[in-house]
Amino acid sequence: MYASNSHVEALFPHVSFTGSSHVTSADLVEFLTREQEYLDARLARVYTVPITATEGQASLITIHAWLAAARVGETVYGGTGQVAAVEQFRDWRKQAKEMLKDILEANPPIWPNAARSTPDLSDYTSQQLQTTDATNVKPIFTMGETRLDDTAGVKW
């Protein structure tokens, strides 16, 4: 994982994540796991994941910790009406996603030493990638068409 429990805990200096707290240490691990999956799914468009290059670690730790912390905050404060607290967590999520977007859109790649994954598009011409020929595609349905449901004999 890019971030650890301690990275997220540092964002909540007055909160203890224990087995009996509102958000337990096990919950925190689950949040980190889910956010790692999200990050890797996004990063896989450009890089081989997980990112192991050292130049990528610092920014990914921050992004990962902010995403997980936003989940913690939304879980703890989401239904309490504490607007300022909820806005802080939304801001962390927004900043993390903006940083991730900047990383993904960087050209040249922001981490040149990270192994870059490139989709194999050798079977397609640029014209095929830009347009689709739909002349031989049959419609799924036609407006106003009456059909019978094979299993129930019901018209829809």
PDB file of C-alpha atoms in Angstrom:
ATOM      1  CA  MET A   1       0.000   0.000   0.000  1.00  0.00           C
ATOM      2  CA  TYR A   2       1.085   3.532  -0.631  1.00  0.00           C
ATOM      3  CA  ALA A   3      -0.220   4.925   2.687  1.00  0.00           C
ATOM      4  CA  SER A   4      -0.504   3.146   6.008  1.00  0.00           C
ATOM      5  CA  ASN A   5      -2.717   3.477   9.062  1.00  0.00           C
ATOM      6  CA  SER A   6      -0.190   5.872  10.594  1.00  0.00           C
ATOM      7  CA  HIS A   7      -0.431   8.245   7.608  1.00  0.00           C
ATOM      8  CA  VAL A   8      -4.207   8.491   8.029  1.00  0.00           C
ATOM      9  CA  GLU A   9      -4.012   8.628  11.827  1.00  0.00           C
ATOM     10  CA  ALA A  10      -1.692  11.656  11.513  1.00  0.00           C
ATOM     11  CA  LEU A  11      -4.563  13.529   9.857  1.00  0.00           C
ATOM     12  CA  PHE A  12      -6.707  12.859  12.954  1.00  0.00           C
ATOM     13  CA  PRO A  13      -4.410  13.823  15.845  1.00  0.00           C
ATOM     14  CA  HIS A  14      -7.203  13.701  18.471  1.00  0.00           C
ATOM     15  CA  VAL A  15      -8.747  10.396  17.367  1.00  0.00           C
ATOM     16  CA  SER A  16      -7.748   6.881  18.362  1.00  0.00           C
ATOM     17  CA  PHE A  17      -8.478   4.062  15.965  1.00  0.00           C
ATOM     18  CA  THR A  18      -8.931   1.024  18.188  1.00  0.00           C
ATOM     19  CA  GLY A  19     -11.014  -2.121  18.079  1.00  0.00           C
ATOM     20  CA  SER A  20     -13.864  -0.324  19.850  1.00  0.00           C
ATOM     21  CA  SER A  21     -13.802   3.160  18.267  1.00  0.00           C
ATOM     22  CA  HIS A  22     -16.484   4.386  15.842  1.00  0.00           C
ATOM     23  CA  VAL A  23     -14.058   3.734  13.000  1.00  0.00           C
ATOM     24  CA  THR A  24     -11.924   0.803  14.077  1.00  0.00           C
ATOM     25  CA  SER A  25      -8.382   0.037  13.018  1.00  0.00           C
ATOM     26  CA  ALA A  26      -9.835  -2.799  10.899  1.00  0.00           C
ATOM     27  CA  ASP A  27     -12.177  -0.278   9.219  1.00  0.00           C
ATOM     28  CA  LEU A  28      -9.177   1.898   8.488  1.00  0.00           C
ATOM     29  CA  VAL A  29      -7.376  -1.006   6.820  1.00  0.00           C
ATOM     30  CA  GLU A  30     -10.514  -1.668   4.748  1.00  0.00           C
ATOM     31  CA  PHE A  31     -10.720   2.004   3.693  1.00  0.00           C
ATOM     32  CA  LEU A  32      -7.050   1.983   2.727  1.00  0.00           C
ATOM     33  CA  THR A  33      -7.524  -1.216   0.730  1.00  0.00           C
ATOM     34  CA  ARG A  34     -10.501   0.173  -1.188  1.00  0.00           C
ATOM     35  CA  GLU A  35      -8.730   3.453  -1.945  1.00  0.00           C
ATOM     36  CA  GLN A  36      -5.614   1.534  -3.064  1.00  0.00           C
ATOM     37  CA  GLU A  37      -7.816  -0.383  -5.507  1.00  0.00           C
ATOM     38  CA  TYR A  38      -9.274   2.895  -6.785  1.00  0.00           C
ATOM     39  CA  LEU A  39      -5.820   4.450  -7.204  1.00  0.00           C
ATOM     40  CA  ASP A  40      -4.365   1.437  -8.966  1.00  0.00           C
ATOM     41  CA  ALA A  41      -7.349   1.208 -11.308  1.00  0.00           C
ATOM     42  CA  ARG A  42      -6.849   4.834 -12.324  1.00  0.00           C
ATOM     43  CA  LEU A  43      -3.052   4.654 -12.514  1.00  0.00           C
ATOM     44  CA  ALA A  44      -3.145   1.474 -14.602  1.00  0.00           C
ATOM     45  CA  ARG A  45      -4.239   3.553 -17.588  1.00  0.00           C
ATOM     46  CA  VAL A  46      -0.750   5.053 -17.691  1.00  0.00           C
ATOM     47  CA  TYR A  47       1.553   3.071 -15.403  1.00  0.00           C
ATOM     48  CA  THR A  48       2.194  -0.483 -14.339  1.00  0.00           C
ATOM     49  CA  VAL A  49       0.724  -0.783 -10.850  1.00  0.00           C
ATOM     50  CA  PRO A  50       1.429  -0.739  -8.060  1.00  0.00           C
ATOM     51  CA  ILE A  51       3.864   2.128  -8.505  1.00  0.00           C
ATOM     52  CA  THR A  52       7.146   1.095  -6.939  1.00  0.00           C
ATOM     53  CA  ALA A  53       9.346   3.918  -8.219  1.00  0.00           C
ATOM     54  CA  THR A  54      10.539   5.972  -5.286  1.00  0.00           C
ATOM     55  CA  GLU A  55       9.762   9.288  -6.988  1.00  0.00           C
ATOM     56  CA  GLY A  56       6.083   8.314  -7.006  1.00  0.00           C
ATOM     57  CA  GLN A  57       5.796   7.234  -3.423  1.00  0.00           C
ATOM     58  CA  ALA A  58       5.567  10.607  -1.666  1.00  0.00           C
ATOM     59  CA  SER A  59       2.731  11.994  -3.758  1.00  0.00           C
ATOM     60  CA  LEU A  60       0.866   8.675  -3.782  1.00  0.00           C
ATOM     61  CA  ILE A  61       1.120   8.399  -0.003  1.00  0.00           C
ATOM     62  CA  THR A  62      -0.498  11.837   0.290  1.00  0.00           C
ATOM     63  CA  ILE A  63      -3.242  11.054  -2.235  1.00  0.00           C
ATOM     64  CA  HIS A  64      -3.946   7.666  -0.684  1.00  0.00           C
ATOM     65  CA  ALA A  65      -4.024   9.025   2.873  1.00  0.00           C
ATOM     66  CA  TRP A  66      -6.360  11.890   1.892  1.00  0.00           C
ATOM     67  CA  LEU A  67      -8.767   9.517   0.132  1.00  0.00           C
ATOM     68  CA  ALA A  68      -8.858   7.134   3.100  1.00  0.00           C
ATOM     69  CA  ALA A  69      -9.149  10.013   5.581  1.00  0.00           C
ATOM     70  CA  ALA A  70     -12.084  11.401   3.601  1.00  0.00           C
ATOM     71  CA  ARG A  71     -13.793   8.027   3.980  1.00  0.00           C
ATOM     72  CA  VAL A  72     -13.125   8.063   7.720  1.00  0.00           C
ATOM     73  CA  GLY A  73     -14.476  11.591   8.056  1.00  0.00           C
ATOM     74  CA  GLU A  74     -17.566  10.857   5.991  1.00  0.00           C
ATOM     75  CA  THR A  75     -18.224   7.783   8.133  1.00  0.00           C
ATOM     76  CA  VAL A  76     -17.804   9.627  11.428  1.00  0.00           C
ATOM     77  CA  TYR A  77     -19.327  13.016  10.592  1.00  0.00           C
ATOM     78  CA  GLY A  78     -21.515  12.307   7.548  1.00  0.00           C
ATOM     79  CA  GLY A  79     -24.870  12.325   9.331  1.00  0.00           C
ATOM     80  CA  THR A  80     -24.058  14.665  12.210  1.00  0.00           C
ATOM     81  CA  GLY A  81     -24.770  17.984  10.534  1.00  0.00           C
ATOM     82  CA  GLN A  82     -21.245  19.236  11.233  1.00  0.00           C
ATOM     83  CA  VAL A  83     -20.906  20.966   7.888  1.00  0.00           C
ATOM     84  CA  ALA A  84     -17.385  22.343   8.427  1.00  0.00           C
ATOM     85  CA  ALA A  85     -15.998  18.911   9.283  1.00  0.00           C
ATOM     86  CA  VAL A  86     -17.702  17.257   6.321  1.00  0.00           C
ATOM     87  CA  GLU A  87     -16.452  19.996   3.987  1.00  0.00           C
ATOM     88  CA  GLN A  88     -12.873  19.387   5.153  1.00  0.00           C
ATOM     89  CA  PHE A  89     -13.134  15.723   4.204  1.00  0.00           C
ATOM     90  CA  ARG A  90     -14.710  16.525   0.849  1.00  0.00           C
ATOM     91  CA  ASP A  91     -11.882  18.982   0.251  1.00  0.00           C
ATOM     92  CA  TRP A  92      -9.297  16.260   0.951  1.00  0.00           C
ATOM     93  CA  ARG A  93     -11.036  13.962  -1.543  1.00  0.00           C
ATOM     94  CA  LYS A  94     -11.253  16.756  -4.137  1.00  0.00           C
ATOM     95  CA  GLN A  95      -7.575  17.691  -3.743  1.00  0.00           C
ATOM     96  CA  ALA A  96      -6.512  14.041  -3.938  1.00  0.00           C
ATOM     97  CA  LYS A  97      -8.489  13.516  -7.149  1.00  0.00           C
ATOM     98  CA  GLU A  98      -7.067  16.714  -8.659  1.00  0.00           C
ATOM     99  CA  MET A  99      -3.518  15.567  -7.846  1.00  0.00           C
ATOM    100  CA  LEU A 100      -4.252  12.170  -9.369  1.00  0.00           C
ATOM    101  CA  LYS A 101      -5.682  13.796 -12.492  1.00  0.00           C
ATOM    102  CA  ASP A 102      -2.553  15.940 -12.855  1.00  0.00           C
ATOM    103  CA  ILE A 103      -0.390  12.827 -12.564  1.00  0.00           C
ATOM    104  CA  LEU A 104      -2.408  10.947 -15.175  1.00  0.00           C
ATOM    105  CA  GLU A 105      -2.460  13.836 -17.639  1.00  0.00           C
ATOM    106  CA  ALA A 106       1.229  14.756 -17.327  1.00  0.00           C
ATOM    107  CA  ASN A 107       3.063  14.582 -20.627  1.00  0.00           C
ATOM    108  CA  PRO A 108       5.827  13.525 -20.439  1.00  0.00           C
ATOM    109  CA  PRO A 109       4.982  11.169 -17.550  1.00  0.00           C
ATOM    110  CA  ILE A 110       5.541  12.657 -14.130  1.00  0.00           C
ATOM    111  CA  TRP A 111       7.453   9.517 -13.070  1.00  0.00           C
ATOM    112  CA  PRO A 112       9.726   8.688 -15.992  1.00  0.00           C
ATOM    113  CA  ASN A 113      11.412   5.852 -14.108  1.00  0.00           C
ATOM    114  CA  ALA A 114       8.101   4.141 -13.335  1.00  0.00           C
ATOM    115  CA  ALA A 115       7.320   1.315 -15.716  1.00  0.00           C
ATOM    116  CA  ARG A 116       4.792   2.694 -18.164  1.00  0.00           C
ATOM    117  CA  SER A 117       2.041   0.458 -19.469  1.00  0.00           C
ATOM    118  CA  THR A 118       0.939   1.042 -23.031  1.00  0.00           C
ATOM    119  CA  PRO A 119      -2.170  -0.574 -24.481  1.00  0.00           C
ATOM    120  CA  ASP A 120      -1.540  -2.615 -27.621  1.00  0.00           C
ATOM    121  CA  LEU A 121      -3.503  -0.888 -30.358  1.00  0.00           C
ATOM    122  CA  SER A 122      -1.501  -2.292 -33.243  1.00  0.00           C
ATOM    123  CA  ASP A 123      -4.567  -4.052 -34.719  1.00  0.00           C
ATOM    124  CA  TYR A 124      -6.457  -0.789 -35.143  1.00  0.00           C
ATOM    125  CA  THR A 125      -5.953   2.088 -37.508  1.00  0.00           C
ATOM    126  CA  SER A 126      -6.414   5.605 -36.201  1.00  0.00           C
ATOM    127  CA  GLN A 127      -9.664   5.826 -38.198  1.00  0.00           C
ATOM    128  CA  GLN A 128     -11.021   2.704 -36.474  1.00  0.00           C
ATOM    129  CA  LEU A 129     -10.185   4.116 -33.075  1.00  0.00           C
ATOM    130  CA  GLN A 130     -12.007   7.379 -33.793  1.00  0.00           C
ATOM    131  CA  THR A 131     -15.212   6.149 -35.400  1.00  0.00           C
ATOM    132  CA  THR A 132     -17.523   3.192 -35.384  1.00  0.00           C
ATOM    133  CA  ASP A 133     -19.419   1.956 -38.420  1.00  0.00           C
ATOM    134  CA  ALA A 134     -22.954   1.246 -37.231  1.00  0.00           C
ATOM    135  CA  THR A 135     -24.524   0.519 -40.631  1.00  0.00           C
ATOM    136  CA  ASN A 136     -24.848  -3.230 -40.015  1.00  0.00           C
ATOM    137  CA  VAL A 137     -25.817  -3.040 -36.359  1.00  0.00           C
ATOM    138  CA  LYS A 138     -29.386  -4.164 -35.617  1.00  0.00           C
ATOM    139  CA  PRO A 139     -31.284  -2.094 -33.034  1.00  0.00           C
ATOM    140  CA  ILE A 140     -32.015  -3.651 -29.683  1.00  0.00           C
ATOM    141  CA  PHE A 141     -35.607  -2.424 -29.896  1.00  0.00           C
ATOM    142  CA  THR A 142     -37.763  -0.135 -31.961  1.00  0.00           C
ATOM    143  CA  MET A 143     -39.962   2.538 -30.381  1.00  0.00           C
ATOM    144  CA  GLY A 144     -43.600   1.415 -30.297  1.00  0.00           C
ATOM    145  CA  GLU A 145     -42.681  -2.213 -30.905  1.00  0.00           C
ATOM    146  CA  THR A 146     -44.823  -4.801 -29.157  1.00  0.00           C
ATOM    147  CA  ARG A 147     -42.965  -7.850 -27.913  1.00  0.00           C
ATOM    148  CA  LEU A 148     -43.844 -10.900 -25.883  1.00  0.00           C
ATOM    149  CA  ASP A 149     -41.851 -11.867 -22.873  1.00  0.00           C
ATOM    150  CA  ASP A 150     -40.894 -15.456 -23.627  1.00  0.00           C
ATOM    151  CA  THR A 151     -41.153 -16.630 -20.043  1.00  0.00           C
ATOM    152  CA  ALA A 152     -44.352 -14.951 -18.869  1.00  0.00           C
ATOM    153  CA  GLY A 153     -46.278 -14.271 -22.076  1.00  0.00           C
ATOM    154  CA  VAL A 154     -46.580 -10.601 -21.077  1.00  0.00           C
ATOM    155  CA  LYS A 155     -46.467  -7.761 -23.596  1.00  0.00           C
ATOM    156  CA  TRP A 156     -44.092  -4.882 -22.874  1.00  0.00           C
TER     157      TRP A 156
END
